mmCIF file of C-alpha atoms in Angstrom:
data_model
loop_
_atom_site.group_PDB
_atom_site.id
_atom_site.type_symbol
_atom_site.label_atom_id
_atom_site.label_comp_id
_atom_site.label_asym_id
_atom_site.label_seq_id
_atom_site.Cartn_x
_atom_site.Cartn_y
_atom_site.Cartn_z
ATOM 1 C CA MET A 1 61.835 24.655 -7.659
ATOM 2 C CA PRO A 2 58.538 22.838 -6.997
ATOM 3 C CA VAL A 3 57.035 22.982 -3.503
ATOM 4 C CA LEU A 4 54.706 20.206 -2.316
ATOM 5 C CA VAL A 5 51.528 21.507 -0.671
ATOM 6 C CA CYS A 6 49.771 18.791 1.337
ATOM 7 C CA GLY A 7 46.368 19.764 2.711
ATOM 8 C CA SER A 8 42.702 20.110 1.921
ATOM 9 C CA LEU A 9 40.793 21.229 -1.138
ATOM 10 C CA ALA A 10 37.316 22.431 -0.241
ATOM 11 C CA PHE A 11 34.381 24.497 -1.366
ATOM 12 C CA ASP A 12 33.708 27.385 1.027
ATOM 13 C CA THR A 13 30.178 28.695 1.525
ATOM 14 C CA ILE A 14 30.777 32.102 3.120
ATOM 15 C CA THR A 15 28.081 34.178 4.786
ATOM 16 C CA THR A 16 28.076 37.424 6.771
ATOM 17 C CA PHE A 17 26.156 38.122 9.972
ATOM 18 C CA HIS A 18 25.570 41.871 10.361
ATOM 19 C CA GLY A 19 25.992 41.780 14.128
ATOM 20 C CA ARG A 20 28.295 40.452 16.827
ATOM 21 C CA PHE A 21 28.289 36.851 18.004
ATOM 22 C CA ALA A 22 29.073 38.090 21.514
ATOM 23 C CA GLN A 23 25.713 39.842 21.643
ATOM 24 C CA GLN A 24 23.814 36.725 20.573
ATOM 25 C CA ILE A 25 25.535 33.976 22.546
ATOM 26 C CA LEU A 26 24.971 34.243 26.298
ATOM 27 C CA PRO A 27 27.803 32.531 28.219
ATOM 28 C CA GLU A 28 25.503 31.480 31.051
ATOM 29 C CA GLN A 29 23.154 29.779 28.561
ATOM 30 C CA VAL A 30 25.612 27.819 26.397
ATOM 31 C CA HIS A 31 24.391 24.535 27.894
ATOM 32 C CA ILE A 32 21.060 25.094 26.074
ATOM 33 C CA LEU A 33 22.468 26.888 23.036
ATOM 34 C CA ASN A 34 19.904 27.422 20.264
ATOM 35 C CA VAL A 35 20.955 30.368 18.091
ATOM 36 C CA SER A 36 19.968 31.429 14.586
ATOM 37 C CA PHE A 37 21.887 34.043 12.576
ATOM 38 C CA LEU A 38 20.343 35.960 9.678
ATOM 39 C CA VAL A 39 22.993 36.071 6.920
ATOM 40 C CA PRO A 40 21.855 38.319 4.041
ATOM 41 C CA THR A 41 24.907 37.628 1.870
ATOM 42 C CA LEU A 42 26.128 34.244 0.649
ATOM 43 C CA ARG A 43 28.719 33.164 -1.876
ATOM 44 C CA ARG A 44 30.568 29.975 -2.795
ATOM 45 C CA GLU A 45 34.333 30.041 -3.188
ATOM 46 C CA PHE A 46 37.193 27.696 -3.973
ATOM 47 C CA GLY A 47 38.984 27.054 -0.698
ATOM 48 C CA GLY A 48 40.777 24.537 1.473
ATOM 49 C CA CYS A 49 44.250 25.095 2.894
ATOM 50 C CA ALA A 50 46.154 23.423 0.060
ATOM 51 C CA GLY A 51 44.253 25.307 -2.632
ATOM 52 C CA ASN A 52 44.574 28.644 -0.864
ATOM 53 C CA ILE A 53 48.290 28.260 -0.141
ATOM 54 C CA ALA A 54 48.993 27.106 -3.691
ATOM 55 C CA TYR A 55 47.037 30.050 -5.124
ATOM 56 C CA THR A 56 49.221 32.673 -3.416
ATOM 57 C CA LEU A 57 52.450 30.740 -3.988
ATOM 58 C CA LYS A 58 51.696 30.410 -7.701
ATOM 59 C CA ALA A 59 50.682 34.075 -7.979
ATOM 60 C CA LEU A 60 54.045 35.079 -6.510
ATOM 61 C CA GLY A 61 55.863 33.019 -9.140
ATOM 62 C CA GLY A 62 56.331 29.769 -7.225
ATOM 63 C CA GLU A 63 55.691 26.220 -8.408
ATOM 64 C CA PRO A 64 53.211 24.523 -6.073
ATOM 65 C CA VAL A 65 52.430 20.826 -6.419
ATOM 66 C CA VAL A 66 49.124 20.054 -4.688
ATOM 67 C CA ALA A 67 48.645 16.731 -2.883
ATOM 68 C CA ALA A 68 44.976 16.592 -1.877
ATOM 69 C CA ALA A 69 41.684 14.796 -2.463
ATOM 70 C CA LEU A 70 38.584 15.960 -4.328
ATOM 71 C CA GLY A 71 35.147 14.351 -4.456
ATOM 72 C CA ASN A 72 32.813 13.492 -7.311
ATOM 73 C CA ASP A 73 31.755 17.157 -7.487
ATOM 74 C CA GLY A 74 35.343 18.386 -7.720
ATOM 75 C CA GLY A 75 35.617 18.762 -11.511
ATOM 76 C CA PRO A 76 35.376 22.581 -11.448
ATOM 77 C CA TYR A 77 38.117 22.771 -8.822
ATOM 78 C CA LEU A 78 40.415 20.486 -10.778
ATOM 79 C CA ARG A 79 39.906 22.612 -13.898
ATOM 80 C CA ARG A 80 40.629 25.750 -11.870
ATOM 81 C CA LEU A 81 43.961 24.357 -10.672
ATOM 82 C CA GLN A 82 44.865 23.460 -14.224
ATOM 83 C CA ASP A 83 43.801 26.878 -15.530
ATOM 84 C CA LEU A 84 46.017 28.540 -12.906
ATOM 85 C CA GLY A 85 48.958 26.407 -14.001
ATOM 86 C CA ILE A 86 49.134 24.596 -10.662
ATOM 87 C CA ASP A 87 50.464 21.027 -10.773
ATOM 88 C CA SER A 88 47.522 18.759 -9.901
ATOM 89 C CA SER A 89 49.186 15.433 -10.712
ATOM 90 C CA SER A 90 48.950 14.403 -7.036
ATOM 91 C CA VAL A 91 45.268 15.303 -6.663
ATOM 92 C CA ARG A 92 43.113 12.216 -6.044
ATOM 93 C CA VAL A 93 39.437 12.132 -7.072
ATOM 94 C CA GLU A 94 37.108 10.053 -4.864
ATOM 95 C CA ALA A 95 34.052 8.870 -6.804
ATOM 96 C CA GLU A 96 32.052 7.946 -3.688
ATOM 97 C CA SER A 97 32.486 11.201 -1.721
ATOM 98 C CA TYR A 98 31.727 14.881 -1.972
ATOM 99 C CA THR A 99 34.552 17.388 -1.931
ATOM 100 C CA ALA A 100 35.181 18.794 1.537
ATOM 101 C CA GLN A 101 32.802 21.649 2.360
ATOM 102 C CA ALA A 102 33.232 24.555 4.799
ATOM 103 C CA MET A 103 30.230 26.614 5.889
ATOM 104 C CA ILE A 104 31.480 29.878 7.383
ATOM 105 C CA ILE A 105 29.643 32.684 9.191
ATOM 106 C CA THR A 106 31.607 35.905 9.810
ATOM 107 C CA ASP A 107 30.387 38.648 12.147
ATOM 108 C CA THR A 108 31.171 42.379 12.117
ATOM 109 C CA ASP A 109 34.192 41.842 14.398
ATOM 110 C CA ASN A 110 35.609 39.305 11.892
ATOM 111 C CA ASN A 111 34.981 36.447 14.310
ATOM 112 C CA GLN A 112 34.036 33.264 12.506
ATOM 113 C CA ILE A 113 31.937 30.165 13.158
ATOM 114 C CA THR A 114 32.681 27.296 10.780
ATOM 115 C CA ALA A 115 31.068 23.921 10.153
ATOM 116 C CA PHE A 116 33.251 21.557 8.121
ATOM 117 C CA HIS A 117 32.329 18.382 6.238
ATOM 118 C CA PRO A 118 35.574 16.505 5.416
ATOM 119 C CA GLY A 119 34.208 14.396 2.556
ATOM 120 C CA ALA A 120 36.961 13.173 0.222
ATOM 121 C CA MET A 121 39.584 14.626 2.535
ATOM 122 C CA GLN A 122 39.160 11.519 4.686
ATOM 123 C CA GLN A 123 40.832 9.516 1.899
ATOM 124 C CA ALA A 124 43.807 11.840 1.438
ATOM 125 C CA HIS A 125 46.053 9.351 3.263
ATOM 126 C CA LEU A 126 45.889 7.205 0.114
ATOM 127 C CA ILE A 127 47.997 9.838 -1.663
ATOM 128 C CA ASP A 128 51.748 9.280 -1.491
ATOM 129 C CA VAL A 129 54.325 12.028 -1.451
ATOM 130 C CA PRO A 130 55.340 11.946 -5.141
ATOM 131 C CA ALA A 131 58.627 10.210 -5.890
ATOM 132 C CA ARG A 132 60.378 13.038 -7.699
ATOM 133 C CA ASP A 133 63.826 14.509 -7.210
ATOM 134 C CA ASP A 134 62.942 18.162 -7.741
ATOM 135 C CA LEU A 135 60.923 18.634 -4.533
ATOM 136 C CA THR A 136 63.031 20.677 -2.129
ATOM 137 C CA LEU A 137 60.374 21.945 0.267
ATOM 138 C CA ALA A 138 56.873 21.056 1.474
ATOM 139 C CA ILE A 139 54.119 22.006 3.884
ATOM 140 C CA VAL A 140 51.843 19.670 5.829
ATOM 141 C CA ALA A 141 48.708 21.767 6.266
ATOM 142 C CA PRO A 142 45.315 20.763 7.766
ATOM 143 C CA ASP A 143 43.993 17.597 6.131
ATOM 144 C CA GLY A 144 42.660 14.209 7.202
ATOM 145 C CA ARG A 145 44.348 12.966 10.375
ATOM 146 C CA GLU A 146 45.981 9.923 8.786
ATOM 147 C CA ALA A 147 47.057 11.955 5.772
ATOM 148 C CA MET A 148 48.893 14.485 7.923
ATOM 149 C CA LEU A 149 50.683 11.733 9.871
ATOM 150 C CA ARG A 150 51.592 9.804 6.732
ATOM 151 C CA HIS A 151 52.779 12.743 4.663
ATOM 152 C CA ALA A 152 54.930 14.104 7.502
ATOM 153 C CA ALA A 153 56.545 10.679 7.945
ATOM 154 C CA GLN A 154 57.172 10.277 4.211
ATOM 155 C CA LEU A 155 58.691 13.732 3.879
ATOM 156 C CA HIS A 156 60.952 13.088 6.857
ATOM 157 C CA GLU A 157 62.051 9.726 5.462
ATOM 158 C CA ARG A 158 62.947 11.337 2.137
ATOM 159 C CA GLY A 159 64.815 14.211 3.748
ATOM 160 C CA ILE A 160 62.499 16.900 2.364
ATOM 161 C CA PRO A 161 62.279 19.850 4.781
ATOM 162 C CA PHE A 162 58.716 20.864 5.562
ATOM 163 C CA VAL A 163 56.565 23.318 7.478
ATOM 164 C CA PHE A 164 54.224 21.708 9.999
ATOM 165 C CA ASP A 165 51.030 23.784 9.902
ATOM 166 C CA PRO A 166 48.418 22.010 12.067
ATOM 167 C CA GLY A 167 45.833 24.827 11.877
ATOM 168 C CA GLN A 168 42.293 23.774 12.666
ATOM 169 C CA GLY A 169 43.471 20.159 12.571
ATOM 170 C CA LEU A 170 45.473 20.575 15.766
ATOM 171 C CA PRO A 171 42.711 19.292 18.108
ATOM 172 C CA MET A 172 42.886 15.890 16.353
ATOM 173 C CA PHE A 173 46.307 15.198 17.883
ATOM 174 C CA ASP A 174 47.450 14.566 21.436
ATOM 175 C CA GLY A 175 50.755 15.741 22.853
ATOM 176 C CA GLU A 176 52.669 12.649 21.759
ATOM 177 C CA ALA A 177 51.529 12.975 18.141
ATOM 178 C CA LEU A 178 52.272 16.708 18.078
ATOM 179 C CA ARG A 179 55.758 16.135 19.451
ATOM 180 C CA GLY A 180 56.236 13.565 16.688
ATOM 181 C CA PHE A 181 55.340 16.121 14.013
ATOM 182 C CA ILE A 182 57.692 18.678 15.559
ATOM 183 C CA GLU A 183 60.568 16.173 15.627
ATOM 184 C CA GLN A 184 60.125 15.587 11.880
ATOM 185 C CA ALA A 185 59.452 19.166 10.746
ATOM 186 C CA THR A 186 61.936 21.916 9.910
ATOM 187 C CA TRP A 187 59.555 24.785 10.740
ATOM 188 C CA VAL A 188 56.318 25.021 12.730
ATOM 189 C CA ALA A 189 53.652 27.605 11.829
ATOM 190 C CA VAL A 190 50.622 28.370 14.024
ATOM 191 C CA ASN A 191 48.429 31.319 14.938
ATOM 192 C CA ASP A 192 48.460 32.629 18.506
ATOM 193 C CA TYR A 193 45.488 30.508 19.636
ATOM 194 C CA GLU A 194 46.946 27.366 18.068
ATOM 195 C CA GLY A 195 50.297 28.227 19.644
ATOM 196 C CA ARG A 196 48.739 28.208 23.107
ATOM 197 C CA MET A 197 47.010 24.895 22.405
ATOM 198 C CA LEU A 198 50.250 23.419 21.050
ATOM 199 C CA CYS A 199 52.064 24.409 24.241
ATOM 200 C CA GLU A 200 49.279 23.042 26.435
ATOM 201 C CA ARG A 201 49.233 19.662 24.688
ATOM 202 C CA THR A 202 52.999 19.193 24.433
ATOM 203 C CA GLY A 203 53.716 20.575 27.902
ATOM 204 C CA GLU A 204 56.391 22.899 26.510
ATOM 205 C CA SER A 205 56.580 26.650 25.923
ATOM 206 C CA LEU A 206 57.246 28.118 22.488
ATOM 207 C CA GLU A 207 60.733 28.955 23.688
ATOM 208 C CA GLN A 208 61.344 25.339 24.666
ATOM 209 C CA LEU A 209 59.849 23.970 21.457
ATOM 210 C CA SER A 210 62.042 26.248 19.353
ATOM 211 C CA ARG A 211 65.224 25.035 21.041
ATOM 212 C CA ARG A 212 65.129 21.684 19.270
ATOM 213 C CA PRO A 213 68.414 21.553 17.301
ATOM 214 C CA HIS A 214 66.799 20.573 14.003
ATOM 215 C CA LEU A 215 64.090 23.290 14.049
ATOM 216 C CA LYS A 216 64.847 26.431 12.070
ATOM 217 C CA GLY A 217 61.923 28.374 13.517
ATOM 218 C CA VAL A 218 58.539 28.415 15.206
ATOM 219 C CA ILE A 219 56.299 30.999 13.530
ATOM 220 C CA VAL A 220 53.287 32.431 15.373
ATOM 221 C CA THR A 221 50.973 34.720 13.398
ATOM 222 C CA LEU A 222 49.257 37.504 15.351
ATOM 223 C CA GLY A 223 46.864 38.907 12.748
ATOM 224 C CA ALA A 224 47.246 42.660 12.219
ATOM 225 C CA GLN A 225 49.940 42.784 14.915
ATOM 226 C CA GLY A 226 52.354 40.808 12.751
ATOM 227 C CA CYS A 227 54.210 37.660 13.629
ATOM 228 C CA GLU A 228 56.436 36.190 16.337
ATOM 229 C CA LEU A 229 59.520 34.240 15.350
ATOM 230 C CA TRP A 230 61.071 31.852 17.820
ATOM 231 C CA VAL A 231 64.518 30.647 16.751
ATOM 232 C CA GLN A 232 66.531 28.580 19.224
ATOM 233 C CA GLY A 233 64.808 30.214 22.182
ATOM 234 C CA GLU A 234 65.055 33.788 20.902
ATOM 235 C CA ARG A 235 61.880 35.753 20.145
ATOM 236 C CA THR A 236 61.612 38.366 17.373
ATOM 237 C CA LEU A 237 58.478 40.357 16.531
ATOM 238 C CA VAL A 238 57.963 41.081 12.832
ATOM 239 C CA PRO A 239 55.443 43.962 12.538
ATOM 240 C CA GLY A 240 52.253 43.504 10.578
ATOM 241 C CA VAL A 241 51.250 45.247 7.373
ATOM 242 C CA GLU A 242 48.235 47.543 7.451
ATOM 243 C CA ALA A 243 45.514 46.416 5.074
ATOM 244 C CA GLU A 244 43.826 48.885 2.727
ATOM 245 C CA GLN A 245 40.509 47.641 4.080
ATOM 246 C CA VAL A 246 39.207 44.725 6.119
ATOM 247 C CA VAL A 247 36.685 42.758 4.066
ATOM 248 C CA ASP A 248 37.029 39.039 4.777
ATOM 249 C CA PRO A 249 39.551 37.176 6.986
ATOM 250 C CA THR A 250 38.874 33.795 5.350
ATOM 251 C CA GLY A 251 42.156 32.389 4.046
ATOM 252 C CA CYS A 252 44.462 35.071 5.450
ATOM 253 C CA GLY A 253 46.601 32.503 7.230
ATOM 254 C CA ASP A 254 46.904 30.478 4.027
ATOM 255 C CA ALA A 255 47.953 33.560 2.051
ATOM 256 C CA PHE A 256 50.609 34.170 4.714
ATOM 257 C CA ARG A 257 51.890 30.623 4.259
ATOM 258 C CA GLY A 258 52.048 31.028 0.492
ATOM 259 C CA GLY A 259 54.370 34.002 1.001
ATOM 260 C CA LEU A 260 56.356 32.132 3.650
ATOM 261 C CA LEU A 261 56.939 29.177 1.320
ATOM 262 C CA TYR A 262 57.942 31.433 -1.551
ATOM 263 C CA GLY A 263 60.718 32.955 0.553
ATOM 264 C CA LEU A 264 61.830 29.665 2.100
ATOM 265 C CA GLU A 265 62.159 28.030 -1.307
ATOM 266 C CA ARG A 266 64.440 30.871 -2.365
ATOM 267 C CA GLY A 267 66.596 30.616 0.732
ATOM 268 C CA TRP A 268 65.657 33.992 2.203
ATOM 269 C CA PRO A 269 66.249 34.735 5.897
ATOM 270 C CA LEU A 270 63.227 33.650 7.912
ATOM 271 C CA ALA A 271 62.326 37.216 8.931
ATOM 272 C CA ARG A 272 62.144 38.265 5.275
ATOM 273 C CA CYS A 273 59.921 35.254 4.478
ATOM 274 C CA VAL A 274 57.586 36.274 7.285
ATOM 275 C CA GLU A 275 57.515 39.893 6.116
ATOM 276 C CA LEU A 276 56.286 38.697 2.731
ATOM 277 C CA GLY A 277 53.743 36.475 4.447
ATOM 278 C CA ASN A 278 52.413 39.496 6.372
ATOM 279 C CA ARG A 279 52.049 41.408 3.105
ATOM 280 C CA MET A 280 50.104 38.543 1.534
ATOM 281 C CA GLY A 281 47.761 38.353 4.521
ATOM 282 C CA ALA A 282 47.070 42.100 4.281
ATOM 283 C CA LEU A 283 46.343 41.776 0.557
ATOM 284 C CA LYS A 284 43.977 38.872 1.134
ATOM 285 C CA ILE A 285 41.927 40.426 3.930
ATOM 286 C CA ALA A 286 41.041 43.337 1.625
ATOM 287 C CA GLN A 287 39.286 40.940 -0.785
ATOM 288 C CA ALA A 288 36.280 38.664 -0.375
ATOM 289 C CA GLY A 289 37.058 34.959 -0.586
ATOM 290 C CA PRO A 290 40.340 33.103 -0.076
ATOM 291 C CA GLN A 291 41.525 33.066 -3.699
ATOM 292 C CA ASN A 292 40.579 36.421 -5.231
ATOM 293 C CA HIS A 293 43.443 38.720 -4.187
ATOM 294 C CA ARG A 294 45.788 39.997 -6.883
ATOM 295 C CA VAL A 295 49.498 39.478 -6.299
ATOM 296 C CA GLU A 296 52.452 40.928 -8.175
ATOM 297 C CA ARG A 297 55.182 38.439 -8.933
ATOM 298 C CA ILE A 298 58.439 38.839 -7.032
ATOM 299 C CA GLU A 299 61.806 38.155 -8.565
ATOM 300 C CA GLY A 300 64.895 37.246 -6.582
#
């Protein structure tokens, strides 16, 4: 069944710094920070949370429906979605904006510094959750602030269960807004850093957050270490999957979420969904770019 993927579509400009940020940024001098990184390699990739999640979900055999905004330079991205067989009927094209752009520098420890221009993403709130009866699941991933609030509210009103995935958009929301998302969502997915920020802003621990009667799980990704599941106050650690090689972490979390959604749509136990998500993250990190990993379709 189709899965609605609400989030950003962006072009990623990805560069590599052949050193460590920690050796270049002096903590005692951050108040006068003026740092330049030599980045010998550069490439441009299709990215954005919605595009990345939909890519893995489609590759697994799912049916993503993307709700996102592109700018006046977004024609190649729209054609890519169509070529991949991804439903783009809810993609809005803004004639007066550029497509969102992410400029990413990765160091040898796989730490990243990102500058992000939202562009057309700032108009994503003008997209409605499509009025169709076959949508049984959705994800609200990082997007424009108003878009995330509006899409979560619309999904809740229509009784469509969804994953709340605040990602790098989390700092846009205060504790009250975050608690509102959690009250509407069926699952919450964050990485460990975002999990700590979520707890700080809501004033609740992960255990407390997970005890809400309507929540089926709080999912905390831990990179190579795997994933924590919090279900009604109980914590389970799902081990990670060792990658063949570590090439590029960009989009690993989105690949995880594509696997998670595939399992949720099929009614798998949450731990099995997360296991698949871990496998997708390990596949992705072995490839450069967020949408270049090869995935074998899964039946059942």
